[in-house]
């Protein structure tokens, strides 16, 4: 198609105008700099969209779960319920309903109710794992080990008190990395030693074998449980340090979990009068705020007051100081454990808002659900034991 003379004149005029501007070196530099900045912004936005796109679906699912979290009004209703049966009725229209209904015939057995709530958590972890992008799966796969460890602890406890195969298997959670057939096989053994030997070939065998001689001397299973807890935390730490580099929020969250669990072990050890060497066997590697040298200092210090003094300058000093009054009244380490669990809940919520379109909501939901289940267990146990509402409230962890 022919171009008319007027169009050509207009194009020539535009070209002449542009050339006039570019004759000025400063103007040329500004134009080039603007182009470069625009390109950088485009690349940054593109990269951000690529990184966050895999989380769009999982976060939509997680937001729907968050909307179903029990608020303080609902928890108060449960606490004030007239009976355990009434409480269960109130839970029927929640996410926990189907799990609680399945153990209706065993409601007076807190272990059966606890298993029902643990099954809910296990299914939730499984769902989050299945719908999450690969970068999050690396850490979530390690989180799932907690159900293996819970099953192993249950196996050890049941064989320690002499329960049979059927009773033992009924208490296990058929989820995790240990196959169901292996769980059935381990349920049929008679002794703690046989449970340990039966786990030969799994990642947990070495940890348990190292504690076997202590068990045979002391006839106490607490060493197995603490060793498993330590192994779980170190597995998490190893994962975030080697594979989870792209998930800094996971690193901070897991590091905080390690700090908190280490503090629980140290506080309990001090309350039980254990030596620094005895406590040190079950303390994990450094976490987020507490370096290895700090942990050694805390283990060597004298008494609970010494631990609080040694934590000055960390986030945990104020947390434990606020729980000191309750500890002095009750003389129970649970006052500190409750305060530390609340701190983890607050940390999880902060991290969930820091990266709301990435891994943040995953962390927020995991923490919120873990604490919600812990509160439900406390309420149900309180009802079974006929505690007063104010006594049950004293057991709960909330913001």
mmCIF file of C-alpha atoms in Angstrom:
data_model
loop_
_atom_site.group_PDB
_atom_site.id
_atom_site.type_symbol
_atom_site.label_atom_id
_atom_site.label_comp_id
_atom_site.label_asym_id
_atom_site.label_seq_id
_atom_site.Cartn_x
_atom_site.Cartn_y
_atom_site.Cartn_z
ATOM 1 C CA UNK A 1 0.000 0.000 0.000
ATOM 2 C CA UNK A 2 1.395 3.423 -0.990
ATOM 3 C CA UNK A 3 2.318 5.923 1.723
ATOM 4 C CA UNK A 4 1.112 9.478 1.066
ATOM 5 C CA UNK A 5 3.450 12.507 1.153
ATOM 6 C CA UNK A 6 1.872 13.956 4.336
ATOM 7 C CA UNK A 7 2.641 10.731 6.300
ATOM 8 C CA UNK A 8 6.246 10.778 5.102
ATOM 9 C CA UNK A 9 6.616 14.407 6.191
ATOM 10 C CA UNK A 10 5.200 13.575 9.658
ATOM 11 C CA UNK A 11 7.611 10.655 10.066
ATOM 12 C CA UNK A 12 10.529 12.821 9.016
ATOM 13 C CA UNK A 13 9.467 15.490 11.531
ATOM 14 C CA UNK A 14 9.265 12.905 14.349
ATOM 15 C CA UNK A 15 12.677 11.510 13.435
ATOM 16 C CA UNK A 16 14.196 15.009 13.407
ATOM 17 C CA UNK A 17 12.685 15.761 16.832
ATOM 18 C CA UNK A 18 14.078 12.546 18.354
ATOM 19 C CA UNK A 19 17.499 13.208 16.926
ATOM 20 C CA UNK A 20 17.417 16.710 18.434
ATOM 21 C CA UNK A 21 16.820 15.238 21.906
ATOM 22 C CA UNK A 22 19.499 12.591 21.498
ATOM 23 C CA UNK A 23 22.057 15.206 20.481
ATOM 24 C CA UNK A 24 22.073 15.973 24.230
ATOM 25 C CA UNK A 25 24.264 13.274 25.928
ATOM 26 C CA UNK A 26 22.438 13.640 29.271
ATOM 27 C CA UNK A 27 19.090 12.998 27.656
ATOM 28 C CA UNK A 28 20.505 9.926 25.891
ATOM 29 C CA UNK A 29 21.848 8.544 29.190
ATOM 30 C CA UNK A 30 18.488 9.097 30.890
ATOM 31 C CA UNK A 31 16.680 7.232 28.105
ATOM 32 C CA UNK A 32 19.144 4.311 28.238
ATOM 33 C CA UNK A 33 18.959 4.173 32.060
ATOM 34 C CA UNK A 34 15.146 4.189 31.917
ATOM 35 C CA UNK A 35 15.141 1.310 29.436
ATOM 36 C CA UNK A 36 17.516 -0.705 31.637
ATOM 37 C CA UNK A 37 15.412 -0.075 34.770
ATOM 38 C CA UNK A 38 12.229 -1.095 32.952
ATOM 39 C CA UNK A 39 13.905 -4.308 31.760
ATOM 40 C CA UNK A 40 15.147 -5.098 35.299
ATOM 41 C CA UNK A 41 11.660 -4.562 36.735
ATOM 42 C CA UNK A 42 10.153 -6.795 34.044
ATOM 43 C CA UNK A 43 12.698 -9.564 34.778
ATOM 44 C CA UNK A 44 12.097 -9.237 38.545
ATOM 45 C CA UNK A 45 8.314 -9.389 38.171
ATOM 46 C CA UNK A 46 8.597 -12.351 35.792
ATOM 47 C CA UNK A 47 10.868 -14.215 38.218
ATOM 48 C CA UNK A 48 8.546 -13.471 41.138
ATOM 49 C CA UNK A 49 5.509 -14.720 39.213
ATOM 50 C CA UNK A 50 7.363 -17.891 38.220
ATOM 51 C CA UNK A 51 8.399 -18.507 41.861
ATOM 52 C CA UNK A 52 4.950 -17.837 43.333
ATOM 53 C CA UNK A 53 2.785 -19.456 40.666
ATOM 54 C CA UNK A 54 3.281 -23.009 42.041
ATOM 55 C CA UNK A 55 1.903 -21.822 45.417
ATOM 56 C CA UNK A 56 -1.291 -20.261 44.034
ATOM 57 C CA UNK A 57 -3.357 -23.463 44.234
ATOM 58 C CA UNK A 58 -1.951 -24.744 47.530
ATOM 59 C CA UNK A 59 -2.436 -21.363 49.230
ATOM 60 C CA UNK A 60 -6.054 -21.178 48.053
ATOM 61 C CA UNK A 61 -6.660 -24.583 49.660
ATOM 62 C CA UNK A 62 -4.835 -23.523 52.817
ATOM 63 C CA UNK A 63 -6.826 -20.286 53.125
ATOM 64 C CA UNK A 64 -10.030 -22.337 53.058
ATOM 65 C CA UNK A 65 -8.669 -24.472 55.920
ATOM 66 C CA UNK A 66 -7.593 -21.412 57.880
ATOM 67 C CA UNK A 67 -11.146 -20.077 57.682
ATOM 68 C CA UNK A 68 -12.270 -23.173 59.623
ATOM 69 C CA UNK A 69 -9.884 -22.714 62.551
ATOM 70 C CA UNK A 70 -11.727 -22.701 65.885
ATOM 71 C CA UNK A 71 -11.952 -19.230 67.396
ATOM 72 C CA UNK A 72 -11.897 -18.399 71.113
ATOM 73 C CA UNK A 73 -15.707 -18.314 71.244
ATOM 74 C CA UNK A 74 -15.893 -21.896 69.945
ATOM 75 C CA UNK A 75 -13.204 -23.085 72.355
ATOM 76 C CA UNK A 76 -15.135 -21.487 75.228
ATOM 77 C CA UNK A 77 -18.287 -23.315 74.130
ATOM 78 C CA UNK A 78 -16.383 -26.596 74.213
ATOM 79 C CA UNK A 79 -14.944 -25.829 77.638
ATOM 80 C CA UNK A 80 -18.379 -24.913 79.027
ATOM 81 C CA UNK A 81 -20.143 -27.955 77.515
ATOM 82 C CA UNK A 82 -22.106 -29.988 80.021
ATOM 83 C CA UNK A 83 -20.687 -33.388 79.080
ATOM 84 C CA UNK A 84 -18.195 -35.125 76.837
ATOM 85 C CA UNK A 85 -21.020 -36.256 74.550
ATOM 86 C CA UNK A 86 -22.242 -32.657 74.211
ATOM 87 C CA UNK A 87 -18.698 -31.531 73.398
ATOM 88 C CA UNK A 88 -18.439 -34.158 70.658
ATOM 89 C CA UNK A 89 -21.744 -32.978 69.239
ATOM 90 C CA UNK A 90 -20.322 -29.453 68.989
ATOM 91 C CA UNK A 91 -17.345 -30.816 67.022
ATOM 92 C CA UNK A 92 -19.454 -32.714 64.479
ATOM 93 C CA UNK A 93 -19.719 -29.723 62.135
ATOM 94 C CA UNK A 94 -15.952 -29.019 62.268
ATOM 95 C CA UNK A 95 -13.033 -30.603 60.399
ATOM 96 C CA UNK A 96 -12.577 -32.948 63.369
ATOM 97 C CA UNK A 97 -16.134 -34.288 63.335
ATOM 98 C CA UNK A 98 -15.670 -37.480 61.327
ATOM 99 C CA UNK A 99 -12.504 -38.401 63.230
ATOM 100 C CA UNK A 100 -14.123 -38.003 66.672
ATOM 101 C CA UNK A 101 -17.309 -39.827 65.637
ATOM 102 C CA UNK A 102 -15.213 -42.858 64.666
ATOM 103 C CA UNK A 103 -14.172 -43.313 68.320
ATOM 104 C CA UNK A 104 -17.566 -42.552 69.889
ATOM 105 C CA UNK A 105 -17.613 -45.951 71.617
ATOM 106 C CA UNK A 106 -14.250 -45.217 73.237
ATOM 107 C CA UNK A 107 -14.844 -41.626 74.279
ATOM 108 C CA UNK A 108 -13.857 -42.246 77.885
ATOM 109 C CA UNK A 109 -10.459 -43.443 76.698
ATOM 110 C CA UNK A 110 -8.239 -40.367 76.195
ATOM 111 C CA UNK A 111 -5.798 -42.436 74.146
ATOM 112 C CA UNK A 112 -8.484 -43.273 71.571
ATOM 113 C CA UNK A 113 -9.533 -39.615 71.321
ATOM 114 C CA UNK A 114 -5.902 -38.544 70.998
ATOM 115 C CA UNK A 115 -5.426 -41.014 68.158
ATOM 116 C CA UNK A 116 -8.494 -39.612 66.356
ATOM 117 C CA UNK A 117 -7.041 -36.086 66.491
ATOM 118 C CA UNK A 118 -3.616 -37.344 65.429
ATOM 119 C CA UNK A 119 -5.241 -39.065 62.447
ATOM 120 C CA UNK A 120 -6.732 -35.724 61.457
ATOM 121 C CA UNK A 121 -3.289 -34.094 61.630
ATOM 122 C CA UNK A 122 -1.685 -36.916 59.659
ATOM 123 C CA UNK A 123 -4.288 -36.587 56.894
ATOM 124 C CA UNK A 124 -3.778 -32.822 56.852
ATOM 125 C CA UNK A 125 0.000 -33.186 56.494
ATOM 126 C CA UNK A 126 -0.563 -35.710 53.702
ATOM 127 C CA UNK A 127 -2.876 -33.290 51.874
ATOM 128 C CA UNK A 128 -0.466 -30.349 52.201
ATOM 129 C CA UNK A 129 2.410 -32.528 50.979
ATOM 130 C CA UNK A 130 0.480 -33.777 47.918
ATOM 131 C CA UNK A 131 -0.593 -30.321 46.726
ATOM 132 C CA UNK A 132 2.634 -28.438 47.539
ATOM 133 C CA UNK A 133 5.357 -27.581 44.991
ATOM 134 C CA UNK A 134 8.580 -29.597 45.018
ATOM 135 C CA UNK A 135 10.559 -26.893 46.848
ATOM 136 C CA UNK A 136 8.232 -27.207 49.868
ATOM 137 C CA UNK A 137 7.959 -31.005 49.629
ATOM 138 C CA UNK A 138 11.612 -31.385 50.648
ATOM 139 C CA UNK A 139 10.870 -30.031 54.121
ATOM 140 C CA UNK A 140 7.323 -31.373 54.421
ATOM 141 C CA UNK A 141 8.627 -34.900 53.781
ATOM 142 C CA UNK A 142 10.725 -34.586 56.935
ATOM 143 C CA UNK A 143 7.784 -33.158 58.903
ATOM 144 C CA UNK A 144 5.905 -36.379 58.064
ATOM 145 C CA UNK A 145 8.530 -38.361 59.999
ATOM 146 C CA UNK A 146 6.860 -37.203 63.196
ATOM 147 C CA UNK A 147 4.147 -39.821 62.601
ATOM 148 C CA UNK A 148 6.763 -42.571 62.221
ATOM 149 C CA UNK A 149 8.296 -41.413 65.480
ATOM 150 C CA UNK A 150 4.910 -41.268 67.213
ATOM 151 C CA UNK A 151 4.236 -44.849 66.088
ATOM 152 C CA UNK A 152 7.623 -46.048 67.316
ATOM 153 C CA UNK A 153 7.054 -44.377 70.692
ATOM 154 C CA UNK A 154 3.635 -46.058 70.910
ATOM 155 C CA UNK A 155 5.142 -49.452 70.060
ATOM 156 C CA UNK A 156 7.819 -49.044 72.733
ATOM 157 C CA UNK A 157 5.320 -47.874 75.361
ATOM 158 C CA UNK A 158 2.828 -50.668 74.683
ATOM 159 C CA UNK A 159 5.471 -53.397 74.801
ATOM 160 C CA UNK A 160 6.946 -51.842 77.935
ATOM 161 C CA UNK A 161 3.584 -52.294 79.705
ATOM 162 C CA UNK A 162 2.863 -55.656 78.045
ATOM 163 C CA UNK A 163 -0.031 -54.903 75.662
ATOM 164 C CA UNK A 164 -0.950 -57.488 73.042
ATOM 165 C CA UNK A 165 -0.816 -57.239 69.256
ATOM 166 C CA UNK A 166 -4.420 -56.151 68.664
ATOM 167 C CA UNK A 167 -4.409 -53.474 71.365
ATOM 168 C CA UNK A 168 -1.052 -52.162 70.160
ATOM 169 C CA UNK A 169 -2.017 -51.926 66.498
ATOM 170 C CA UNK A 170 -5.276 -50.140 67.347
ATOM 171 C CA UNK A 171 -3.211 -47.270 68.794
ATOM 172 C CA UNK A 172 -0.980 -46.791 65.741
ATOM 173 C CA UNK A 173 -1.482 -44.225 62.975
ATOM 174 C CA UNK A 174 -1.327 -46.040 59.603
ATOM 175 C CA UNK A 175 0.442 -43.125 57.914
ATOM 176 C CA UNK A 176 4.083 -42.186 57.560
ATOM 177 C CA UNK A 177 7.116 -43.815 55.984
ATOM 178 C CA UNK A 178 6.952 -47.145 57.848
ATOM 179 C CA UNK A 179 4.701 -49.499 55.820
ATOM 180 C CA UNK A 180 1.460 -50.695 57.404
ATOM 181 C CA UNK A 181 2.595 -54.327 57.132
ATOM 182 C CA UNK A 182 5.720 -53.501 59.135
ATOM 183 C CA UNK A 183 3.580 -51.788 61.803
ATOM 184 C CA UNK A 184 1.412 -54.917 62.054
ATOM 185 C CA UNK A 185 4.506 -57.079 62.343
ATOM 186 C CA UNK A 186 5.962 -54.892 65.109
ATOM 187 C CA UNK A 187 2.632 -54.938 66.961
ATOM 188 C CA UNK A 188 2.955 -58.698 67.349
ATOM 189 C CA UNK A 189 6.338 -58.729 69.111
ATOM 190 C CA UNK A 190 6.533 -59.143 72.876
ATOM 191 C CA UNK A 191 9.328 -56.883 74.126
ATOM 192 C CA UNK A 192 10.897 -53.445 73.666
ATOM 193 C CA UNK A 193 14.121 -55.105 72.480
ATOM 194 C CA UNK A 194 12.199 -56.893 69.724
ATOM 195 C CA UNK A 195 10.669 -53.591 68.573
ATOM 196 C CA UNK A 196 14.162 -52.130 68.233
ATOM 197 C CA UNK A 197 15.501 -55.172 66.377
ATOM 198 C CA UNK A 198 12.411 -55.190 64.149
ATOM 199 C CA UNK A 199 13.283 -51.693 62.937
ATOM 200 C CA UNK A 200 16.640 -52.861 61.552
ATOM 201 C CA UNK A 201 16.876 -51.548 57.998
ATOM 202 C CA UNK A 202 15.044 -48.309 58.786
ATOM 203 C CA UNK A 203 16.620 -44.916 59.471
ATOM 204 C CA UNK A 204 15.530 -45.136 63.115
ATOM 205 C CA UNK A 205 17.378 -48.354 64.002
ATOM 206 C CA UNK A 206 20.766 -46.831 64.809
ATOM 207 C CA UNK A 207 19.216 -44.143 67.049
ATOM 208 C CA UNK A 208 17.289 -46.749 69.062
ATOM 209 C CA UNK A 209 20.120 -49.270 69.183
ATOM 210 C CA UNK A 210 22.393 -46.694 70.816
ATOM 211 C CA UNK A 211 19.815 -46.273 73.613
ATOM 212 C CA UNK A 212 19.251 -49.997 74.110
ATOM 213 C CA UNK A 213 22.021 -50.502 76.678
ATOM 214 C CA UNK A 214 20.687 -47.584 78.772
ATOM 215 C CA UNK A 215 17.212 -49.119 78.688
ATOM 216 C CA UNK A 216 18.524 -52.524 79.766
ATOM 217 C CA UNK A 217 20.356 -50.931 82.706
ATOM 218 C CA UNK A 218 17.681 -48.445 83.831
ATOM 219 C CA UNK A 219 14.471 -50.106 82.544
ATOM 220 C CA UNK A 220 13.257 -46.638 81.521
ATOM 221 C CA UNK A 221 11.963 -45.806 78.027
ATOM 222 C CA UNK A 222 12.360 -42.005 78.236
ATOM 223 C CA UNK A 223 15.813 -42.270 76.621
ATOM 224 C CA UNK A 224 14.301 -43.772 73.466
ATOM 225 C CA UNK A 225 11.755 -40.966 73.232
ATOM 226 C CA UNK A 226 14.255 -38.150 73.725
ATOM 227 C CA UNK A 227 16.684 -39.726 71.233
ATOM 228 C CA UNK A 228 13.911 -39.973 68.612
ATOM 229 C CA UNK A 229 12.917 -36.340 69.181
ATOM 230 C CA UNK A 230 16.530 -35.262 68.734
ATOM 231 C CA UNK A 231 16.855 -37.309 65.539
ATOM 232 C CA UNK A 232 13.690 -35.717 64.115
ATOM 233 C CA UNK A 233 14.918 -32.166 64.772
ATOM 234 C CA UNK A 234 18.353 -32.889 63.315
ATOM 235 C CA UNK A 235 16.720 -34.377 60.204
ATOM 236 C CA UNK A 236 14.775 -31.144 59.777
ATOM 237 C CA UNK A 237 17.890 -29.051 60.278
ATOM 238 C CA UNK A 238 19.912 -31.091 57.791
ATOM 239 C CA UNK A 239 17.189 -30.723 55.171
ATOM 240 C CA UNK A 240 16.856 -26.949 55.411
ATOM 241 C CA UNK A 241 20.631 -26.477 55.386
ATOM 242 C CA UNK A 242 21.307 -28.655 52.333
ATOM 243 C CA UNK A 243 18.141 -28.745 50.233
ATOM 244 C CA UNK A 244 15.890 -25.953 51.406
ATOM 245 C CA UNK A 245 18.001 -22.943 50.475
ATOM 246 C CA UNK A 246 15.182 -21.393 48.465
ATOM 247 C CA UNK A 247 12.843 -21.513 51.468
ATOM 248 C CA UNK A 248 14.329 -19.075 54.001
ATOM 249 C CA UNK A 249 11.083 -18.967 55.977
ATOM 250 C CA UNK A 250 11.246 -22.721 56.519
ATOM 251 C CA UNK A 251 14.803 -22.253 57.785
ATOM 252 C CA UNK A 252 13.727 -19.657 60.341
ATOM 253 C CA UNK A 253 10.680 -21.683 61.377
ATOM 254 C CA UNK A 254 12.563 -24.965 61.780
ATOM 255 C CA UNK A 255 15.398 -23.181 63.587
ATOM 256 C CA UNK A 256 12.872 -21.758 66.054
ATOM 257 C CA UNK A 257 11.360 -25.228 66.579
ATOM 258 C CA UNK A 258 14.820 -26.605 67.365
ATOM 259 C CA UNK A 259 15.494 -23.778 69.839
ATOM 260 C CA UNK A 260 12.180 -24.365 71.594
ATOM 261 C CA UNK A 261 12.548 -28.147 71.834
ATOM 262 C CA UNK A 262 16.128 -27.780 73.088
ATOM 263 C CA UNK A 263 14.919 -25.384 75.794
ATOM 264 C CA UNK A 264 12.189 -27.827 76.830
ATOM 265 C CA UNK A 265 14.754 -30.619 77.213
ATOM 266 C CA UNK A 266 17.142 -28.390 79.170
ATOM 267 C CA UNK A 267 14.394 -27.066 81.470
ATOM 268 C CA UNK A 268 13.045 -30.553 82.157
ATOM 269 C CA UNK A 269 16.545 -31.892 82.717
ATOM 270 C CA UNK A 270 17.307 -29.139 85.223
ATOM 271 C CA UNK A 271 14.005 -29.715 87.020
ATOM 272 C CA UNK A 272 14.809 -33.438 87.258
ATOM 273 C CA UNK A 273 18.315 -32.723 88.556
ATOM 274 C CA UNK A 274 20.203 -34.154 85.572
ATOM 275 C CA UNK A 275 23.823 -33.236 84.888
ATOM 276 C CA UNK A 276 24.934 -31.206 81.855
ATOM 277 C CA UNK A 277 26.379 -34.361 80.248
ATOM 278 C CA UNK A 278 23.114 -36.266 80.718
ATOM 279 C CA UNK A 279 21.048 -33.407 79.268
ATOM 280 C CA UNK A 280 23.519 -32.898 76.420
ATOM 281 C CA UNK A 281 22.845 -36.380 75.004
ATOM 282 C CA UNK A 282 19.348 -35.296 73.987
ATOM 283 C CA UNK A 283 19.925 -31.679 72.933
ATOM 284 C CA UNK A 284 19.983 -31.101 69.183
ATOM 285 C CA UNK A 285 22.401 -28.978 67.188
ATOM 286 C CA UNK A 286 22.124 -25.185 67.163
ATOM 287 C CA UNK A 287 18.827 -23.769 65.956
ATOM 288 C CA UNK A 288 17.900 -20.224 64.958
ATOM 289 C CA UNK A 289 18.961 -18.032 67.888
ATOM 290 C CA UNK A 290 20.735 -20.422 70.254
ATOM 291 C CA UNK A 291 24.269 -21.257 69.124
ATOM 292 C CA UNK A 292 26.037 -24.432 70.251
ATOM 293 C CA UNK A 293 28.132 -22.552 72.839
ATOM 294 C CA UNK A 294 24.977 -20.955 74.264
ATOM 295 C CA UNK A 295 23.303 -24.336 74.640
ATOM 296 C CA UNK A 296 26.349 -25.663 76.499
ATOM 297 C CA UNK A 297 26.249 -22.661 78.837
ATOM 298 C CA UNK A 298 22.546 -23.212 79.526
ATOM 299 C CA UNK A 299 23.090 -26.899 80.268
ATOM 300 C CA UNK A 300 25.931 -26.077 82.682
ATOM 301 C CA UNK A 301 24.152 -23.304 84.544
ATOM 302 C CA UNK A 302 22.551 -23.844 87.932
ATOM 303 C CA UNK A 303 18.773 -24.151 88.136
ATOM 304 C CA UNK A 304 15.857 -22.589 86.284
ATOM 305 C CA UNK A 305 16.859 -19.054 87.272
ATOM 306 C CA UNK A 306 20.282 -19.592 85.721
ATOM 307 C CA UNK A 307 18.685 -20.624 82.429
ATOM 308 C CA UNK A 308 16.546 -17.484 82.325
ATOM 309 C CA UNK A 309 19.579 -15.336 83.084
ATOM 310 C CA UNK A 310 21.601 -17.079 80.356
ATOM 311 C CA UNK A 311 18.911 -16.341 77.778
ATOM 312 C CA UNK A 312 19.176 -12.560 78.145
ATOM 313 C CA UNK A 313 19.455 -10.929 74.732
ATOM 314 C CA UNK A 314 17.372 -13.641 73.017
ATOM 315 C CA UNK A 315 13.676 -13.754 72.150
ATOM 316 C CA UNK A 316 13.174 -16.502 74.731
ATOM 317 C CA UNK A 317 14.192 -14.479 77.807
ATOM 318 C CA UNK A 318 10.958 -12.496 77.980
ATOM 319 C CA UNK A 319 8.858 -15.533 77.021
ATOM 320 C CA UNK A 320 10.119 -17.592 79.964
ATOM 321 C CA UNK A 321 10.240 -14.645 82.378
ATOM 322 C CA UNK A 322 6.501 -14.134 81.853
ATOM 323 C CA UNK A 323 5.889 -17.805 82.712
ATOM 324 C CA UNK A 324 8.009 -17.675 85.879
ATOM 325 C CA UNK A 325 5.126 -16.605 88.120
ATOM 326 C CA UNK A 326 2.998 -19.566 87.042
ATOM 327 C CA UNK A 327 5.973 -21.910 87.493
ATOM 328 C CA UNK A 328 6.551 -20.665 91.041
ATOM 329 C CA UNK A 329 2.889 -21.354 91.859
ATOM 330 C CA UNK A 330 2.629 -24.782 90.247
ATOM 331 C CA UNK A 331 6.275 -25.956 90.327
ATOM 332 C CA UNK A 332 5.528 -27.512 86.940
ATOM 333 C CA UNK A 333 7.693 -27.166 83.849
ATOM 334 C CA UNK A 334 4.447 -27.164 81.851
ATOM 335 C CA UNK A 335 4.210 -23.417 82.545
ATOM 336 C CA UNK A 336 7.359 -22.891 80.463
ATOM 337 C CA UNK A 337 6.385 -25.445 77.817
ATOM 338 C CA UNK A 338 3.055 -23.705 77.310
ATOM 339 C CA UNK A 339 4.772 -20.306 76.972
ATOM 340 C CA UNK A 340 7.239 -21.717 74.420
ATOM 341 C CA UNK A 341 4.442 -23.340 72.397
ATOM 342 C CA UNK A 342 2.651 -20.004 72.336
ATOM 343 C CA UNK A 343 5.860 -18.386 71.069
ATOM 344 C CA UNK A 344 6.010 -20.909 68.209
ATOM 345 C CA UNK A 345 2.406 -20.091 67.327
ATOM 346 C CA UNK A 346 3.181 -16.368 67.233
ATOM 347 C CA UNK A 347 6.308 -16.963 65.144
ATOM 348 C CA UNK A 348 4.357 -19.091 62.651
ATOM 349 C CA UNK A 349 1.698 -16.417 62.247
ATOM 350 C CA UNK A 350 4.341 -13.717 61.678
ATOM 351 C CA UNK A 351 6.111 -15.822 59.063
ATOM 352 C CA UNK A 352 2.825 -16.564 57.289
ATOM 353 C CA UNK A 353 2.245 -12.835 56.727
ATOM 354 C CA UNK A 354 5.854 -12.137 55.738
ATOM 355 C CA UNK A 355 5.508 -14.260 52.591
ATOM 356 C CA UNK A 356 1.734 -14.493 52.051
ATOM 357 C CA UNK A 357 1.933 -15.672 48.440
ATOM 358 C CA UNK A 358 4.673 -18.259 48.960
ATOM 359 C CA UNK A 359 5.478 -20.773 51.681
ATOM 360 C CA UNK A 360 4.216 -18.529 54.513
ATOM 361 C CA UNK A 361 0.593 -19.795 54.637
ATOM 362 C CA UNK A 362 1.837 -23.421 54.777
ATOM 363 C CA UNK A 363 3.833 -22.624 57.909
ATOM 364 C CA UNK A 364 0.938 -20.647 59.386
ATOM 365 C CA UNK A 365 -1.558 -23.482 58.921
ATOM 366 C CA UNK A 366 0.796 -26.177 60.261
ATOM 367 C CA UNK A 367 1.476 -24.196 63.446
ATOM 368 C CA UNK A 368 -2.162 -23.193 63.961
ATOM 369 C CA UNK A 369 -3.475 -26.726 63.488
ATOM 370 C CA UNK A 370 -0.796 -28.306 65.704
ATOM 371 C CA UNK A 371 -1.700 -25.931 68.544
ATOM 372 C CA UNK A 372 -5.438 -26.287 67.934
ATOM 373 C CA UNK A 373 -5.191 -30.084 68.218
ATOM 374 C CA UNK A 374 -3.123 -29.726 71.380
ATOM 375 C CA UNK A 375 -5.845 -27.490 72.858
ATOM 376 C CA UNK A 376 -8.592 -29.930 71.874
ATOM 377 C CA UNK A 377 -6.710 -32.789 73.519
ATOM 378 C CA UNK A 378 -6.436 -30.712 76.698
ATOM 379 C CA UNK A 379 -10.162 -29.850 76.680
ATOM 380 C CA UNK A 380 -11.260 -33.441 76.051
ATOM 381 C CA UNK A 381 -8.853 -34.808 78.674
ATOM 382 C CA UNK A 382 -10.148 -32.190 81.110
ATOM 383 C CA UNK A 383 -13.737 -33.305 80.472
ATOM 384 C CA UNK A 384 -12.808 -36.951 80.976
ATOM 385 C CA UNK A 385 -11.147 -36.070 84.288
ATOM 386 C CA UNK A 386 -14.090 -33.848 85.352
ATOM 387 C CA UNK A 387 -11.975 -30.701 85.616
ATOM 388 C CA UNK A 388 -13.687 -27.352 86.115
ATOM 389 C CA UNK A 389 -13.836 -24.955 83.127
ATOM 390 C CA UNK A 390 -11.298 -22.565 84.706
ATOM 391 C CA UNK A 391 -8.912 -25.495 85.292
ATOM 392 C CA UNK A 392 -9.208 -26.525 81.645
ATOM 393 C CA UNK A 393 -8.579 -22.941 80.481
ATOM 394 C CA UNK A 394 -5.321 -22.975 82.425
ATOM 395 C CA UNK A 395 -4.111 -25.841 80.210
ATOM 396 C CA UNK A 396 -4.757 -24.125 76.891
ATOM 397 C CA UNK A 397 -2.333 -22.308 74.622
ATOM 398 C CA UNK A 398 -3.800 -19.276 72.887
ATOM 399 C CA UNK A 399 -2.988 -15.755 71.749
#
